[in-house]
């Protein structure tokens, strides 16, 4: 049936304007001049819908299925079988859709939901309703298999809802103070006041632009993440989180409390236990957006390599107070490093082949251990930083016992480079030692 044929008659009785092509074979039963059931099949192509309440016309590229619709005492139910759907782009096999609509509640079951396709369609709605506005901000991608949804009230702004499904390769953009995610797979259940995610993901990425410069990526991650209303705030709990890739392994647990007031900072309590982590990748995990530029630059240029055989990171406090100079929170790193490379002072030869313990408390860094300095052996080494709040300067103190041939020491001194303040030591050299 070509929709254009009866177009003028229908449009005269309705403000809706429809354009497109429908091929359908349907059988209906009526009672008291009202339809009681509809069975058959349909194939819709190039449908375009315009109405006064729509910001702009909606387009449906393709929809075809076997259909069974029946009325009930307080509503109706709909079954679509062998359903293929194309919203704003190519169609995908949805499988089966079942909708049971009552006076107070609606239930929906869908075999497969293509989130990328839905996001493109929602963009066309231009923020009509709270859910569509939120969806447009999050821009979900990936798919949900065996999706189930129950809600009360209108679909665009429900009073309550409960959903569940198996998520595959989920992608969500950062939203306000919530992080963005990529490559997420697992089982999710959610409602208007909380939810839970059993996580099992490959090639996972966490995007938190308020804290990190780039997404944090790992090969594998598993665990449980739950969120719930805590008064007016939202609370997120992560349990038994395990991360693994070729850079190392980590176990983590976290508590994140997000206040309703945007002017208030979120509170984060995080512990990460590390194993066999390649130190050359440590800079990826620095909270760069929260560190003072000088501190960040020094950390990035100092820890250059090695393997963290074991260690942990603890963060406990509000994000806006980091690195907790006022004592209101805790930022702590402890690590045992093998084959470490540490540039304690710009322009000087770095310490290498180091076996050291690293302790970071807020801005303060303490490194102790043994290693090599050029051709010299370094024992009982201590490198300690001291931050001066008044001048916002960090002083580095270095001590230790150095043994080795004198020509190795001369070689280190000859190769010192950098700014003028790093070469004042030359005037203190004995006369028989010379430096360029």
GROMACS .gro file of C-alpha atoms in nm:
model
  436
    1UNK     CA    1   0.000   0.000   0.000
    2UNK     CA    2   0.141   0.337  -0.101
    3UNK     CA    3   0.091   0.588   0.182
    4UNK     CA    4   0.051   0.874  -0.067
    5UNK     CA    5  -0.283   0.746  -0.192
    6UNK     CA    6  -0.499   0.812   0.119
    7UNK     CA    7  -0.274   1.091   0.238
    8UNK     CA    8  -0.508   1.387   0.191
    9UNK     CA    9  -0.802   1.226   0.366
   10UNK     CA   10  -0.609   1.124   0.676
   11UNK     CA   11  -0.422   1.451   0.707
   12UNK     CA   12  -0.749   1.643   0.694
   13UNK     CA   13  -0.861   1.459   1.010
   14UNK     CA   14  -0.529   1.473   1.197
   15UNK     CA   15  -0.249   1.724   1.257
   16UNK     CA   16   0.003   1.443   1.191
   17UNK     CA   17   0.165   1.439   0.847
   18UNK     CA   18   0.294   1.103   0.725
   19UNK     CA   19   0.503   1.030   0.417
   20UNK     CA   20   0.650   0.698   0.314
   21UNK     CA   21   0.569   0.349   0.184
   22UNK     CA   22   0.391   0.069   0.373
   23UNK     CA   23   0.356  -0.291   0.251
   24UNK     CA   24   0.126  -0.475   0.492
   25UNK     CA   25  -0.097  -0.781   0.518
   26UNK     CA   26  -0.308  -0.748   0.832
   27UNK     CA   27  -0.614  -0.920   0.977
   28UNK     CA   28  -0.821  -0.747   1.242
   29UNK     CA   29  -1.108  -0.831   1.476
   30UNK     CA   30  -1.349  -0.560   1.590
   31UNK     CA   31  -1.605  -0.534   1.866
   32UNK     CA   32  -1.837  -0.243   1.934
   33UNK     CA   33  -1.672  -0.055   1.650
   34UNK     CA   34  -1.331  -0.085   1.818
   35UNK     CA   35  -1.035  -0.305   1.711
   36UNK     CA   36  -0.971  -0.597   1.946
   37UNK     CA   37  -0.674  -0.754   1.768
   38UNK     CA   38  -0.442  -0.720   1.471
   39UNK     CA   39  -0.226  -0.997   1.321
   40UNK     CA   40  -0.010  -1.012   1.013
   41UNK     CA   41   0.306  -0.859   0.880
   42UNK     CA   42   0.425  -0.516   0.768
   43UNK     CA   43   0.720  -0.355   0.590
   44UNK     CA   44   0.763   0.022   0.624
   45UNK     CA   45   1.025   0.216   0.427
   46UNK     CA   46   1.120   0.582   0.417
   47UNK     CA   47   0.861   0.693   0.673
   48UNK     CA   48   0.861   1.060   0.766
   49UNK     CA   49   0.642   1.194   1.048
   50UNK     CA   50   0.567   1.561   1.115
   51UNK     CA   51   0.346   1.705   1.389
   52UNK     CA   52   0.309   2.036   1.575
   53UNK     CA   53   0.453   1.890   1.897
   54UNK     CA   54   0.770   1.769   1.720
   55UNK     CA   55   1.059   2.013   1.685
   56UNK     CA   56   1.131   1.865   1.345
   57UNK     CA   57   1.002   1.568   1.141
   58UNK     CA   58   1.112   1.220   1.246
   59UNK     CA   59   1.247   0.972   0.995
   60UNK     CA   60   1.224   0.593   1.001
   61UNK     CA   61   1.432   0.426   0.733
   62UNK     CA   62   1.297   0.070   0.766
   63UNK     CA   63   1.072  -0.138   0.991
   64UNK     CA   64   0.944  -0.486   0.912
   65UNK     CA   65   0.809  -0.764   1.133
   66UNK     CA   66   0.532  -1.012   1.199
   67UNK     CA   67   0.284  -0.842   1.431
   68UNK     CA   68   0.030  -0.952   1.692
   69UNK     CA   69  -0.159  -0.681   1.883
   70UNK     CA   70  -0.449  -0.740   2.123
   71UNK     CA   71  -0.645  -0.528   2.367
   72UNK     CA   72  -0.677  -0.617   2.733
   73UNK     CA   73  -0.910  -0.509   3.012
   74UNK     CA   74  -0.690  -0.216   3.118
   75UNK     CA   75  -0.461  -0.177   2.817
   76UNK     CA   76  -0.304  -0.374   2.534
   77UNK     CA   77  -0.007  -0.589   2.440
   78UNK     CA   78   0.204  -0.601   2.126
   79UNK     CA   79   0.435  -0.871   1.987
   80UNK     CA   80   0.674  -0.804   1.697
   81UNK     CA   81   0.860  -1.112   1.576
   82UNK     CA   82   1.149  -1.128   1.326
   83UNK     CA   83   1.174  -0.753   1.365
   84UNK     CA   84   1.427  -0.557   1.158
   85UNK     CA   85   1.457  -0.186   1.234
   86UNK     CA   86   1.641   0.105   1.077
   87UNK     CA   87   1.594   0.439   1.254
   88UNK     CA   88   1.817   0.709   1.109
   89UNK     CA   89   2.053   0.464   0.939
   90UNK     CA   90   2.088   0.100   0.825
   91UNK     CA   91   1.856  -0.157   0.987
   92UNK     CA   92   1.965  -0.419   1.241
   93UNK     CA   93   1.797  -0.747   1.352
   94UNK     CA   94   1.606  -0.655   1.669
   95UNK     CA   95   1.460  -1.005   1.700
   96UNK     CA   96   1.148  -0.991   1.918
   97UNK     CA   97   0.977  -0.697   2.082
   98UNK     CA   98   0.702  -0.745   2.340
   99UNK     CA   99   0.514  -0.451   2.496
  100UNK     CA  100   0.248  -0.487   2.765
  101UNK     CA  101   0.081  -0.153   2.837
  102UNK     CA  102  -0.157  -0.104   3.128
  103UNK     CA  103  -0.331   0.185   3.294
  104UNK     CA  104  -0.046   0.238   3.541
  105UNK     CA  105   0.254   0.044   3.412
  106UNK     CA  106   0.425  -0.050   3.088
  107UNK     CA  107   0.662  -0.345   3.036
  108UNK     CA  108   0.896  -0.385   2.738
  109UNK     CA  109   1.113  -0.679   2.629
  110UNK     CA  110   1.355  -0.649   2.337
  111UNK     CA  111   1.597  -0.912   2.211
  112UNK     CA  112   1.863  -0.669   2.081
  113UNK     CA  113   1.899  -0.289   2.103
  114UNK     CA  114   2.155  -0.107   1.887
  115UNK     CA  115   2.246   0.191   2.108
  116UNK     CA  116   2.435   0.372   1.832
  117UNK     CA  117   2.124   0.369   1.616
  118UNK     CA  118   1.903   0.482   1.904
  119UNK     CA  119   2.141   0.769   1.985
  120UNK     CA  120   2.123   0.892   1.627
  121UNK     CA  121   1.744   0.880   1.642
  122UNK     CA  122   1.734   1.062   1.978
  123UNK     CA  123   1.948   1.340   1.833
  124UNK     CA  124   1.665   1.405   1.588
  125UNK     CA  125   1.422   1.455   1.878
  126UNK     CA  126   1.616   1.768   1.983
  127UNK     CA  127   1.576   1.723   2.357
  128UNK     CA  128   1.202   1.657   2.381
  129UNK     CA  129   1.156   1.525   2.737
  130UNK     CA  130   1.403   1.475   3.022
  131UNK     CA  131   1.511   1.125   2.919
  132UNK     CA  132   1.583   1.227   2.559
  133UNK     CA  133   1.785   1.528   2.677
  134UNK     CA  134   1.989   1.307   2.911
  135UNK     CA  135   2.037   1.045   2.637
  136UNK     CA  136   2.163   1.311   2.396
  137UNK     CA  137   2.422   1.419   2.655
  138UNK     CA  138   2.543   1.065   2.730
  139UNK     CA  139   2.547   0.951   2.363
  140UNK     CA  140   2.539   0.577   2.445
  141UNK     CA  141   2.690   0.334   2.197
  142UNK     CA  142   2.726  -0.045   2.173
  143UNK     CA  143   2.434  -0.282   2.225
  144UNK     CA  144   2.205  -0.428   2.492
  145UNK     CA  145   2.091  -0.788   2.455
  146UNK     CA  146   1.777  -0.932   2.620
  147UNK     CA  147   1.666  -0.590   2.736
  148UNK     CA  148   1.378  -0.558   2.986
  149UNK     CA  149   1.211  -0.239   3.103
  150UNK     CA  150   0.918  -0.157   3.330
  151UNK     CA  151   0.803   0.197   3.402
  152UNK     CA  152   0.509   0.396   3.533
  153UNK     CA  153   0.397   0.724   3.384
  154UNK     CA  154   0.480   0.859   3.037
  155UNK     CA  155   0.782   0.704   2.864
  156UNK     CA  156   0.952   1.042   2.813
  157UNK     CA  157   0.941   1.129   3.186
  158UNK     CA  158   0.854   0.820   3.395
  159UNK     CA  159   0.781   0.837   3.766
  160UNK     CA  160   0.960   0.507   3.831
  161UNK     CA  161   1.145   0.258   3.611
  162UNK     CA  162   1.335  -0.070   3.633
  163UNK     CA  163   1.557  -0.202   3.353
  164UNK     CA  164   1.790  -0.496   3.302
  165UNK     CA  165   2.000  -0.635   3.021
  166UNK     CA  166   2.332  -0.769   2.900
  167UNK     CA  167   2.555  -0.485   2.781
  168UNK     CA  168   2.811  -0.537   2.504
  169UNK     CA  169   3.082  -0.285   2.415
  170UNK     CA  170   2.897  -0.002   2.588
  171UNK     CA  171   3.021   0.351   2.528
  172UNK     CA  172   2.902   0.654   2.730
  173UNK     CA  173   3.030   1.011   2.709
  174UNK     CA  174   3.128   1.202   3.027
  175UNK     CA  175   2.831   1.383   3.177
  176UNK     CA  176   2.877   1.664   3.429
  177UNK     CA  177   3.084   1.499   3.705
  178UNK     CA  178   3.013   1.142   3.592
  179UNK     CA  179   3.293   0.962   3.405
  180UNK     CA  180   3.274   0.840   3.046
  181UNK     CA  181   3.319   0.471   2.965
  182UNK     CA  182   3.421   0.268   2.661
  183UNK     CA  183   3.434  -0.104   2.590
  184UNK     CA  184   3.207  -0.202   2.881
  185UNK     CA  185   3.040  -0.542   2.884
  186UNK     CA  186   2.842  -0.716   3.155
  187UNK     CA  187   2.502  -0.747   3.323
  188UNK     CA  188   2.324  -0.428   3.429
  189UNK     CA  189   2.015  -0.361   3.638
  190UNK     CA  190   1.899  -0.009   3.713
  191UNK     CA  191   1.607   0.185   3.855
  192UNK     CA  192   1.519   0.545   3.925
  193UNK     CA  193   1.703   0.531   4.259
  194UNK     CA  194   1.995   0.293   4.198
  195UNK     CA  195   2.146   0.007   4.006
  196UNK     CA  196   2.422  -0.252   3.973
  197UNK     CA  197   2.668  -0.354   3.704
  198UNK     CA  198   2.851  -0.687   3.695
  199UNK     CA  199   3.147  -0.580   3.486
  200UNK     CA  200   3.348  -0.800   3.249
  201UNK     CA  201   3.514  -0.589   2.980
  202UNK     CA  202   3.794  -0.610   2.726
  203UNK     CA  203   3.975  -0.302   2.592
  204UNK     CA  204   3.812  -0.086   2.856
  205UNK     CA  205   3.858   0.292   2.886
  206UNK     CA  206   3.762   0.533   3.164
  207UNK     CA  207   3.727   0.900   3.072
  208UNK     CA  208   3.732   1.150   3.359
  209UNK     CA  209   3.830   1.484   3.203
  210UNK     CA  210   3.813   1.669   3.536
  211UNK     CA  211   4.100   1.452   3.667
  212UNK     CA  212   4.296   1.288   3.382
  213UNK     CA  213   4.424   1.434   3.055
  214UNK     CA  214   4.333   1.129   2.848
  215UNK     CA  215   4.118   0.816   2.890
  216UNK     CA  216   4.268   0.543   3.109
  217UNK     CA  217   4.278   0.223   2.905
  218UNK     CA  218   4.325  -0.140   3.015
  219UNK     CA  219   4.300  -0.473   2.836
  220UNK     CA  220   4.070  -0.644   3.087
  221UNK     CA  221   3.858  -0.532   3.382
  222UNK     CA  222   3.606  -0.714   3.599
  223UNK     CA  223   3.414  -0.650   3.919
  224UNK     CA  224   3.094  -0.500   4.052
  225UNK     CA  225   2.983  -0.138   4.045
  226UNK     CA  226   2.666  -0.028   4.227
  227UNK     CA  227   2.505   0.313   4.259
  228UNK     CA  228   2.222   0.440   4.475
  229UNK     CA  229   2.058   0.751   4.612
  230UNK     CA  230   2.209   0.861   4.945
  231UNK     CA  231   1.968   1.129   5.057
  232UNK     CA  232   1.986   1.388   4.780
  233UNK     CA  233   2.334   1.271   4.673
  234UNK     CA  234   2.437   0.978   4.454
  235UNK     CA  235   2.671   0.710   4.589
  236UNK     CA  236   2.881   0.480   4.369
  237UNK     CA  237   3.056   0.173   4.514
  238UNK     CA  238   3.309  -0.044   4.329
  239UNK     CA  239   3.386  -0.390   4.475
  240UNK     CA  240   3.641  -0.652   4.370
  241UNK     CA  241   3.753  -0.449   4.071
  242UNK     CA  242   4.037  -0.624   3.891
  243UNK     CA  243   4.244  -0.478   3.610
  244UNK     CA  244   4.496  -0.655   3.391
  245UNK     CA  245   4.700  -0.564   3.083
  246UNK     CA  246   5.058  -0.581   2.959
  247UNK     CA  247   5.148  -0.280   3.180
  248UNK     CA  248   5.060  -0.463   3.503
  249UNK     CA  249   4.781  -0.582   3.731
  250UNK     CA  250   4.573  -0.407   3.995
  251UNK     CA  251   4.289  -0.469   4.240
  252UNK     CA  252   4.074  -0.175   4.345
  253UNK     CA  253   3.777  -0.069   4.549
  254UNK     CA  254   3.616   0.271   4.554
  255UNK     CA  255   3.345   0.488   4.702
  256UNK     CA  256   3.231   0.798   4.513
  257UNK     CA  257   2.973   1.036   4.656
  258UNK     CA  258   2.833   1.297   4.418
  259UNK     CA  259   2.645   1.583   4.589
  260UNK     CA  260   2.332   1.733   4.432
  261UNK     CA  261   2.480   2.082   4.449
  262UNK     CA  262   2.707   2.142   4.150
  263UNK     CA  263   2.908   2.391   4.355
  264UNK     CA  264   3.008   2.113   4.597
  265UNK     CA  265   3.292   1.880   4.508
  266UNK     CA  266   3.250   1.500   4.482
  267UNK     CA  267   3.410   1.287   4.753
  268UNK     CA  268   3.627   0.992   4.645
  269UNK     CA  269   3.766   0.710   4.856
  270UNK     CA  270   3.987   0.482   4.646
  271UNK     CA  271   4.242   0.210   4.712
  272UNK     CA  272   4.438   0.044   4.433
  273UNK     CA  273   4.681  -0.242   4.499
  274UNK     CA  274   4.944  -0.283   4.227
  275UNK     CA  275   5.149  -0.579   4.103
  276UNK     CA  276   5.416  -0.602   3.832
  277UNK     CA  277   5.340  -0.254   3.696
  278UNK     CA  278   5.577  -0.108   3.438
  279UNK     CA  279   5.683   0.225   3.582
  280UNK     CA  280   5.729   0.391   3.245
  281UNK     CA  281   5.349   0.409   3.217
  282UNK     CA  282   5.292   0.565   3.559
  283UNK     CA  283   5.236   0.915   3.418
  284UNK     CA  284   4.913   0.797   3.252
  285UNK     CA  285   4.758   0.762   3.597
  286UNK     CA  286   4.865   1.095   3.744
  287UNK     CA  287   4.560   1.314   3.828
  288UNK     CA  288   4.702   1.584   3.600
  289UNK     CA  289   4.400   1.816   3.612
  290UNK     CA  290   4.422   1.828   3.992
  291UNK     CA  291   4.801   1.866   4.035
  292UNK     CA  292   4.982   2.201   4.037
  293UNK     CA  293   5.169   2.238   3.704
  294UNK     CA  294   5.513   2.240   3.868
  295UNK     CA  295   5.441   1.928   4.070
  296UNK     CA  296   5.306   1.746   3.766
  297UNK     CA  297   5.605   1.845   3.552
  298UNK     CA  298   5.848   1.724   3.817
  299UNK     CA  299   5.667   1.389   3.862
  300UNK     CA  300   5.657   1.327   3.487
  301UNK     CA  301   6.025   1.401   3.439
  302UNK     CA  302   6.146   1.212   3.748
  303UNK     CA  303   6.005   0.857   3.736
  304UNK     CA  304   6.121   0.723   3.401
  305UNK     CA  305   6.115   0.345   3.423
  306UNK     CA  306   6.135   0.024   3.623
  307UNK     CA  307   5.886  -0.231   3.750
  308UNK     CA  308   5.663  -0.181   4.054
  309UNK     CA  309   5.668  -0.530   4.199
  310UNK     CA  310   5.408  -0.433   4.460
  311UNK     CA  311   5.250  -0.118   4.590
  312UNK     CA  312   4.929   0.069   4.655
  313UNK     CA  313   4.757   0.401   4.598
  314UNK     CA  314   4.512   0.556   4.846
  315UNK     CA  315   4.294   0.860   4.777
  316UNK     CA  316   4.052   0.975   5.046
  317UNK     CA  317   3.894   1.319   5.020
  318UNK     CA  318   3.707   1.564   4.802
  319UNK     CA  319   3.843   1.617   4.453
  320UNK     CA  320   3.873   1.995   4.485
  321UNK     CA  321   4.107   1.971   4.789
  322UNK     CA  322   4.374   1.754   4.627
  323UNK     CA  323   4.666   1.726   4.714
  324UNK     CA  324   4.526   1.808   5.061
  325UNK     CA  325   4.773   2.070   5.176
  326UNK     CA  326   4.518   2.166   5.443
  327UNK     CA  327   4.511   1.811   5.589
  328UNK     CA  328   4.146   1.749   5.497
  329UNK     CA  329   4.223   1.435   5.294
  330UNK     CA  330   4.480   1.169   5.218
  331UNK     CA  331   4.680   1.092   4.906
  332UNK     CA  332   4.933   0.813   4.953
  333UNK     CA  333   5.146   0.598   4.725
  334UNK     CA  334   5.372   0.316   4.841
  335UNK     CA  335   5.573   0.112   4.593
  336UNK     CA  336   5.864  -0.127   4.575
  337UNK     CA  337   6.050  -0.070   4.248
  338UNK     CA  338   6.296  -0.299   4.067
  339UNK     CA  339   6.529  -0.179   3.789
  340UNK     CA  340   6.405   0.176   3.846
  341UNK     CA  341   6.517   0.483   3.652
  342UNK     CA  342   6.484   0.805   3.852
  343UNK     CA  343   6.589   1.153   3.740
  344UNK     CA  344   6.613   1.333   4.073
  345UNK     CA  345   6.745   1.662   3.928
  346UNK     CA  346   6.718   1.800   3.575
  347UNK     CA  347   7.046   1.795   3.385
  348UNK     CA  348   7.211   1.528   3.602
  349UNK     CA  349   7.259   1.163   3.512
  350UNK     CA  350   6.959   0.967   3.640
  351UNK     CA  351   6.980   0.691   3.895
  352UNK     CA  352   6.933   0.358   3.718
  353UNK     CA  353   6.917  -0.014   3.805
  354UNK     CA  354   6.755   0.106   4.125
  355UNK     CA  355   6.603  -0.115   4.391
  356UNK     CA  356   6.403   0.138   4.588
  357UNK     CA  357   6.102   0.205   4.806
  358UNK     CA  358   5.884   0.499   4.702
  359UNK     CA  359   5.656   0.686   4.941
  360UNK     CA  360   5.432   0.974   4.832
  361UNK     CA  361   5.219   1.162   5.082
  362UNK     CA  362   5.040   1.455   4.926
  363UNK     CA  363   5.314   1.664   4.769
  364UNK     CA  364   5.594   1.499   4.967
  365UNK     CA  365   5.802   1.232   4.792
  366UNK     CA  366   6.055   1.004   4.962
  367UNK     CA  367   6.268   0.756   4.765
  368UNK     CA  368   6.513   0.527   4.946
  369UNK     CA  369   6.729   0.242   4.819
  370UNK     CA  370   7.029   0.146   4.611
  371UNK     CA  371   7.122   0.184   4.247
  372UNK     CA  372   7.371   0.306   3.992
  373UNK     CA  373   7.469   0.663   3.908
  374UNK     CA  374   7.660   0.650   3.584
  375UNK     CA  375   7.959   0.426   3.659
  376UNK     CA  376   7.920   0.473   4.036
  377UNK     CA  377   7.746   0.253   4.290
  378UNK     CA  378   7.486   0.432   4.500
  379UNK     CA  379   7.400   0.287   4.842
  380UNK     CA  380   7.166   0.404   5.119
  381UNK     CA  381   7.034   0.669   4.883
  382UNK     CA  382   6.767   0.909   5.004
  383UNK     CA  383   6.584   1.148   4.773
  384UNK     CA  384   6.330   1.366   4.947
  385UNK     CA  385   6.119   1.660   4.834
  386UNK     CA  386   6.008   1.950   5.049
  387UNK     CA  387   5.731   2.183   4.933
  388UNK     CA  388   5.726   2.543   5.053
  389UNK     CA  389   5.370   2.676   5.058
  390UNK     CA  390   5.465   3.044   5.072
  391UNK     CA  391   5.671   3.033   4.752
  392UNK     CA  392   5.503   2.728   4.596
  393UNK     CA  393   5.848   2.580   4.536
  394UNK     CA  394   5.968   2.225   4.578
  395UNK     CA  395   6.320   2.159   4.708
  396UNK     CA  396   6.486   1.823   4.639
  397UNK     CA  397   6.730   1.682   4.898
  398UNK     CA  398   6.964   1.404   4.784
  399UNK     CA  399   7.198   1.202   5.005
  400UNK     CA  400   7.366   0.865   4.999
  401UNK     CA  401   7.692   0.678   4.980
  402UNK     CA  402   7.864   0.672   4.640
  403UNK     CA  403   8.150   0.441   4.553
  404UNK     CA  404   8.343   0.402   4.231
  405UNK     CA  405   8.640   0.524   4.029
  406UNK     CA  406   8.714   0.898   4.023
  407UNK     CA  407   8.696   0.911   3.643
  408UNK     CA  408   8.333   0.788   3.660
  409UNK     CA  409   8.252   1.079   3.893
  410UNK     CA  410   8.426   1.322   3.657
  411UNK     CA  411   8.225   1.186   3.366
  412UNK     CA  412   7.898   1.257   3.552
  413UNK     CA  413   8.008   1.613   3.631
  414UNK     CA  414   8.122   1.685   3.275
  415UNK     CA  415   7.784   1.585   3.138
  416UNK     CA  416   7.575   1.802   3.367
  417UNK     CA  417   7.349   2.033   3.167
  418UNK     CA  418   7.050   2.254   3.225
  419UNK     CA  419   6.989   2.600   3.353
  420UNK     CA  420   7.247   2.817   3.528
  421UNK     CA  421   7.138   2.731   3.882
  422UNK     CA  422   7.227   2.367   3.817
  423UNK     CA  423   7.595   2.442   3.746
  424UNK     CA  424   7.686   2.657   4.051
  425UNK     CA  425   7.853   2.347   4.200
  426UNK     CA  426   8.150   2.394   3.965
  427UNK     CA  427   8.306   2.671   4.174
  428UNK     CA  428   8.329   2.427   4.467
  429UNK     CA  429   8.536   2.167   4.276
  430UNK     CA  430   8.897   2.099   4.384
  431UNK     CA  431   9.153   2.258   4.150
  432UNK     CA  432   9.254   1.925   4.002
  433UNK     CA  433   8.900   1.857   3.886
  434UNK     CA  434   8.771   2.044   3.583
  435UNK     CA  435   8.432   2.063   3.422
  436UNK     CA  436   8.340   2.208   3.085
   0.00000   0.00000   0.00000
